[in-house]
């Protein structure tokens, strides 16, 4: 049996893994789903006071996750969704993890594919420079387009009510808009030629609006170090909400089966 660390993305909390945790535990695995620093409270509390969201930084979050992972008795399998996928890539590049799976991953620095649906999804955050210094959220309608576009309206609203929180506007601006235009290495830079990196699987949803397959394919194609394992798999009918939309078990099984086959210690 293995230890699995589930890393959530932006606009949600570890609650987004509430179905995966018992599912993997029932298979005999140890499962952790750490919150970002300050996100340890419930969704409702973060909505009421989003100050911890607005003030959070990527280096702080990465250091927090590294502390948890290095305190474990074995190298875990890392599974990250959305920006949790970008964090997973950063952690693997730093030598952590027995294997990594990134689902609908946000890209690290250097991925320049920006499909129209991604621009439309992020526009509600990028349409006002003041949001760069705020916790910036979606309306239910915007969340439906960006995250849950394969769900009917009532199910999309239920997902929004249970899981949605604002995200650090600074992250969206810095890593979604500016990083590729600034000189030097930014905070989401990874070494695509790191030959010591653990095996890595990209899982993409064919109907994902905010992190479409073209972004994930480009990200996977950047990894070219000899001797490393990098795979890509696409579920054609699934959205960015693939970890919670009906049929999520198929994604969970595929991710875990691949990771167990390729994990190294």
CSV table of C-alpha atoms in Angstrom, one decimal:
chain,number,residue,atom,x,y,z
A,1,UNK,CA,0.0,0.0,0.0
A,2,UNK,CA,1.1,3.6,-0.6
A,3,UNK,CA,0.9,7.0,0.8
A,4,UNK,CA,-1.0,9.5,-1.5
A,5,UNK,CA,-1.0,13.2,-1.2
A,6,UNK,CA,-3.8,15.0,-3.0
A,7,UNK,CA,-3.1,18.7,-3.8
A,8,UNK,CA,-6.1,20.9,-4.5
A,9,UNK,CA,-6.3,23.8,-7.0
A,10,UNK,CA,-7.4,27.4,-7.0
A,11,UNK,CA,-11.0,28.4,-6.3
A,12,UNK,CA,-11.5,25.3,-4.1
A,13,UNK,CA,-10.2,23.8,-0.9
A,14,UNK,CA,-9.3,20.2,0.2
A,15,UNK,CA,-13.1,19.6,0.4
A,16,UNK,CA,-12.8,19.1,-3.4
A,17,UNK,CA,-11.2,15.7,-2.6
A,18,UNK,CA,-13.9,14.6,-0.2
A,19,UNK,CA,-14.9,11.7,-2.5
A,20,UNK,CA,-11.4,10.6,-3.4
A,21,UNK,CA,-10.1,10.4,0.2
A,22,UNK,CA,-12.4,7.6,1.4
A,23,UNK,CA,-12.2,5.9,-2.0
A,24,UNK,CA,-8.4,5.5,-1.9
A,25,UNK,CA,-8.5,4.7,1.8
A,26,UNK,CA,-10.9,1.9,1.1
A,27,UNK,CA,-8.2,0.4,-1.2
A,28,UNK,CA,-5.8,0.4,1.8
A,29,UNK,CA,-3.8,3.5,1.1
A,30,UNK,CA,-2.8,6.3,3.4
A,31,UNK,CA,-4.3,9.6,2.0
A,32,UNK,CA,-3.5,13.2,2.9
A,33,UNK,CA,-5.2,16.2,1.4
A,34,UNK,CA,-3.3,19.2,2.9
A,35,UNK,CA,-4.8,22.7,2.6
A,36,UNK,CA,-2.8,25.7,1.4
A,37,UNK,CA,-1.6,27.8,4.4
A,38,UNK,CA,-4.6,29.6,5.9
A,39,UNK,CA,-7.1,27.4,4.0
A,40,UNK,CA,-7.5,24.9,6.9
A,41,UNK,CA,-10.9,26.4,7.8
A,42,UNK,CA,-14.0,25.4,5.9
A,43,UNK,CA,-15.2,26.9,2.7
A,44,UNK,CA,-17.8,29.0,4.4
A,45,UNK,CA,-15.2,30.7,6.7
A,46,UNK,CA,-13.0,31.5,3.7
A,47,UNK,CA,-15.9,33.1,1.9
A,48,UNK,CA,-16.7,35.2,5.0
A,49,UNK,CA,-13.0,36.3,5.5
A,50,UNK,CA,-10.9,35.8,2.3
A,51,UNK,CA,-7.9,37.6,3.8
A,52,UNK,CA,-5.7,34.4,3.9
A,53,UNK,CA,-6.4,33.9,0.2
A,54,UNK,CA,-5.5,37.4,-0.9
A,55,UNK,CA,-2.2,37.3,1.1
A,56,UNK,CA,-1.0,33.8,0.1
A,57,UNK,CA,2.1,33.3,-2.1
A,58,UNK,CA,3.3,30.4,-4.1
A,59,UNK,CA,6.7,30.0,-2.4
A,60,UNK,CA,4.9,29.9,1.0
A,61,UNK,CA,2.5,27.2,-0.3
A,62,UNK,CA,5.3,25.2,-1.8
A,63,UNK,CA,7.3,25.3,1.4
A,64,UNK,CA,4.3,24.2,3.4
A,65,UNK,CA,3.7,21.2,1.1
A,66,UNK,CA,7.4,20.3,1.1
A,67,UNK,CA,7.4,20.2,4.9
A,68,UNK,CA,4.4,17.8,5.0
A,69,UNK,CA,5.9,15.5,2.3
A,70,UNK,CA,9.4,15.3,3.8
A,71,UNK,CA,7.8,14.4,7.1
A,72,UNK,CA,6.3,11.2,5.7
A,73,UNK,CA,7.9,7.8,6.2
A,74,UNK,CA,8.0,7.2,2.4
A,75,UNK,CA,7.9,9.1,-0.8
A,76,UNK,CA,4.2,9.6,-1.6
A,77,UNK,CA,2.3,9.5,-4.8
A,78,UNK,CA,1.5,13.1,-5.6
A,79,UNK,CA,-1.8,13.9,-7.4
A,80,UNK,CA,-2.6,17.5,-8.1
A,81,UNK,CA,-5.6,19.1,-9.8
A,82,UNK,CA,-5.5,22.5,-11.7
A,83,UNK,CA,-3.0,24.8,-9.9
A,84,UNK,CA,-2.3,21.8,-7.7
A,85,UNK,CA,-1.0,20.2,-10.8
A,86,UNK,CA,1.5,23.1,-11.3
A,87,UNK,CA,2.5,22.7,-7.6
A,88,UNK,CA,2.9,18.9,-8.2
A,89,UNK,CA,5.3,19.6,-11.1
A,90,UNK,CA,7.3,22.0,-8.9
A,91,UNK,CA,7.5,19.4,-6.1
A,92,UNK,CA,8.6,16.6,-8.5
A,93,UNK,CA,11.3,18.9,-10.0
A,94,UNK,CA,12.6,19.3,-6.4
A,95,UNK,CA,13.0,15.6,-5.9
A,96,UNK,CA,9.8,14.9,-4.1
A,97,UNK,CA,7.3,12.1,-4.8
A,98,UNK,CA,7.5,8.5,-6.0
A,99,UNK,CA,5.3,9.4,-9.0
A,100,UNK,CA,3.1,12.3,-9.9
A,101,UNK,CA,-0.3,12.7,-11.6
A,102,UNK,CA,-1.5,16.1,-12.7
A,103,UNK,CA,-5.1,16.5,-13.7
A,104,UNK,CA,-6.3,19.4,-15.8
A,105,UNK,CA,-3.0,21.0,-14.7
A,106,UNK,CA,-2.2,24.7,-14.7
A,107,UNK,CA,1.0,25.2,-16.6
A,108,UNK,CA,4.4,26.2,-15.1
A,109,UNK,CA,6.4,29.0,-16.7
A,110,UNK,CA,7.2,28.5,-20.4
A,111,UNK,CA,3.9,27.1,-21.7
A,112,UNK,CA,2.6,29.6,-24.2
A,113,UNK,CA,-0.6,27.9,-25.4
A,114,UNK,CA,-3.6,30.1,-24.5
A,115,UNK,CA,-6.8,28.8,-26.1
A,116,UNK,CA,-9.8,31.2,-26.3
A,117,UNK,CA,-11.8,29.3,-23.7
A,118,UNK,CA,-9.0,29.8,-21.2
A,119,UNK,CA,-9.0,33.5,-21.9
A,120,UNK,CA,-12.7,33.7,-21.5
A,121,UNK,CA,-12.5,31.6,-18.2
A,122,UNK,CA,-9.9,33.9,-16.7
A,123,UNK,CA,-11.2,37.2,-18.0
A,124,UNK,CA,-13.4,37.8,-14.9
A,125,UNK,CA,-10.2,37.9,-12.8
A,126,UNK,CA,-8.0,39.7,-15.4
A,127,UNK,CA,-10.6,42.3,-16.3
A,128,UNK,CA,-9.6,44.6,-13.4
A,129,UNK,CA,-6.0,45.2,-12.3
A,130,UNK,CA,-7.2,45.9,-8.8
A,131,UNK,CA,-8.0,42.2,-8.5
A,132,UNK,CA,-4.3,41.5,-8.5
A,133,UNK,CA,-4.2,42.5,-4.9
A,134,UNK,CA,-7.5,40.8,-3.9
A,135,UNK,CA,-9.1,37.4,-3.4
A,136,UNK,CA,-10.9,37.1,-6.7
A,137,UNK,CA,-13.8,34.8,-7.3
A,138,UNK,CA,-16.2,33.7,-9.9
A,139,UNK,CA,-20.0,34.3,-10.1
A,140,UNK,CA,-22.0,31.0,-10.3
A,141,UNK,CA,-22.4,31.6,-14.1
A,142,UNK,CA,-18.6,32.2,-14.5
A,143,UNK,CA,-17.8,29.1,-12.5
A,144,UNK,CA,-20.2,27.1,-14.6
A,145,UNK,CA,-18.4,28.1,-17.8
A,146,UNK,CA,-14.8,27.7,-16.4
A,147,UNK,CA,-15.2,24.6,-14.2
A,148,UNK,CA,-18.5,22.7,-14.6
A,149,UNK,CA,-19.5,23.2,-18.2
A,150,UNK,CA,-20.5,19.6,-18.6
A,151,UNK,CA,-23.0,19.7,-15.8
A,152,UNK,CA,-26.6,20.9,-16.0
A,153,UNK,CA,-27.3,24.3,-14.4
A,154,UNK,CA,-28.7,23.0,-11.1
A,155,UNK,CA,-25.8,20.6,-10.5
A,156,UNK,CA,-23.3,23.3,-11.4
A,157,UNK,CA,-24.9,25.6,-8.9
A,158,UNK,CA,-24.8,22.9,-6.2
A,159,UNK,CA,-21.1,22.5,-6.9
A,160,UNK,CA,-20.5,26.2,-6.7
A,161,UNK,CA,-22.4,26.5,-3.4
A,162,UNK,CA,-20.5,23.6,-1.8
A,163,UNK,CA,-16.9,24.2,-3.1
A,164,UNK,CA,-16.2,27.6,-4.6
A,165,UNK,CA,-14.1,30.2,-2.9
A,166,UNK,CA,-12.1,33.1,-4.3
A,167,UNK,CA,-8.5,32.6,-5.5
A,168,UNK,CA,-5.4,34.8,-5.0
A,169,UNK,CA,-5.8,37.3,-7.8
A,170,UNK,CA,-2.0,37.8,-7.7
A,171,UNK,CA,-1.5,34.2,-8.8
A,172,UNK,CA,-3.8,34.5,-11.7
A,173,UNK,CA,-2.1,37.7,-12.9
A,174,UNK,CA,1.5,36.5,-12.2
A,175,UNK,CA,1.3,33.0,-13.5
A,176,UNK,CA,-1.6,33.2,-15.9
A,177,UNK,CA,-0.7,36.4,-17.7
A,178,UNK,CA,2.8,37.8,-16.9
A,179,UNK,CA,5.2,35.0,-16.1
A,180,UNK,CA,6.2,34.2,-19.7
A,181,UNK,CA,6.9,37.9,-20.4
A,182,UNK,CA,9.2,38.6,-17.5
A,183,UNK,CA,13.0,38.0,-17.8
A,184,UNK,CA,14.6,35.2,-15.7
A,185,UNK,CA,13.1,32.3,-13.9
A,186,UNK,CA,9.8,32.9,-12.1
A,187,UNK,CA,8.3,31.1,-9.1
A,188,UNK,CA,6.6,28.5,-11.3
A,189,UNK,CA,9.7,27.6,-13.3
A,190,UNK,CA,10.5,23.9,-13.6
A,191,UNK,CA,13.5,22.2,-15.2
A,192,UNK,CA,11.9,20.2,-18.1
A,193,UNK,CA,15.3,18.5,-18.6
A,194,UNK,CA,15.6,17.2,-15.0
A,195,UNK,CA,16.7,13.5,-15.5
A,196,UNK,CA,16.1,12.7,-11.8
A,197,UNK,CA,12.4,13.6,-11.9
A,198,UNK,CA,9.9,10.9,-10.8
A,199,UNK,CA,7.4,9.6,-13.4
A,200,UNK,CA,4.7,12.0,-14.4
A,201,UNK,CA,1.3,11.5,-15.9
A,202,UNK,CA,-0.9,14.3,-17.4
A,203,UNK,CA,-4.6,13.8,-17.4
A,204,UNK,CA,-6.7,16.2,-19.4
A,205,UNK,CA,-10.4,16.7,-20.0
A,206,UNK,CA,-11.5,17.1,-23.6
A,207,UNK,CA,-14.1,19.7,-22.6
A,208,UNK,CA,-12.1,21.5,-20.0
A,209,UNK,CA,-12.5,25.2,-20.7
A,210,UNK,CA,-10.0,26.7,-18.2
A,211,UNK,CA,-7.1,24.3,-18.8
A,212,UNK,CA,-7.9,22.7,-22.2
A,213,UNK,CA,-6.1,19.7,-23.6
A,214,UNK,CA,-3.9,21.8,-25.8
A,215,UNK,CA,-2.4,23.4,-22.7
A,216,UNK,CA,-1.8,20.0,-21.0
A,217,UNK,CA,-0.4,18.4,-24.2
A,218,UNK,CA,2.1,21.3,-24.6
A,219,UNK,CA,3.1,21.1,-21.0
A,220,UNK,CA,3.7,17.3,-21.3
A,221,UNK,CA,5.7,17.8,-24.5
A,222,UNK,CA,8.1,20.1,-22.8
A,223,UNK,CA,9.4,17.3,-20.6
A,224,UNK,CA,12.3,15.8,-22.7
A,225,UNK,CA,14.9,14.5,-20.2
A,226,UNK,CA,16.3,11.1,-21.3
A,227,UNK,CA,15.4,8.2,-19.0
A,228,UNK,CA,12.3,9.9,-17.5
A,229,UNK,CA,8.7,8.8,-17.9
A,230,UNK,CA,6.1,11.3,-19.0
A,231,UNK,CA,2.7,10.1,-20.2
A,232,UNK,CA,-0.5,11.9,-21.4
A,233,UNK,CA,-4.1,10.7,-21.2
A,234,UNK,CA,-7.2,12.5,-22.3
A,235,UNK,CA,-10.8,11.8,-21.2
A,236,UNK,CA,-12.7,13.4,-24.1
A,237,UNK,CA,-16.0,14.1,-22.5
A,238,UNK,CA,-14.9,15.5,-19.2
A,239,UNK,CA,-14.6,19.1,-17.9
A,240,UNK,CA,-12.3,20.8,-15.4
A,241,UNK,CA,-14.6,19.4,-12.7
A,242,UNK,CA,-13.5,15.9,-13.6
A,243,UNK,CA,-12.6,15.0,-10.0
A,244,UNK,CA,-16.1,15.5,-8.8
A,245,UNK,CA,-18.4,15.2,-11.8
A,246,UNK,CA,-20.3,11.9,-12.4
A,247,UNK,CA,-17.9,9.1,-13.3
A,248,UNK,CA,-15.0,10.6,-11.3
A,249,UNK,CA,-14.1,7.1,-10.1
A,250,UNK,CA,-12.8,6.3,-13.6
A,251,UNK,CA,-10.4,9.2,-13.4
A,252,UNK,CA,-9.3,8.3,-9.8
A,253,UNK,CA,-8.7,4.6,-10.8
A,254,UNK,CA,-6.7,5.6,-13.9
A,255,UNK,CA,-4.6,8.0,-12.0
A,256,UNK,CA,-3.8,5.6,-9.2
A,257,UNK,CA,-3.3,2.6,-11.3
A,258,UNK,CA,-0.8,4.5,-13.5
A,259,UNK,CA,1.0,5.9,-10.4
A,260,UNK,CA,1.3,2.5,-8.7
A,261,UNK,CA,2.7,0.9,-11.9
A,262,UNK,CA,5.4,3.6,-12.2
A,263,UNK,CA,6.1,4.7,-8.7
A,264,UNK,CA,9.7,4.5,-7.6
A,265,UNK,CA,11.3,4.8,-4.1
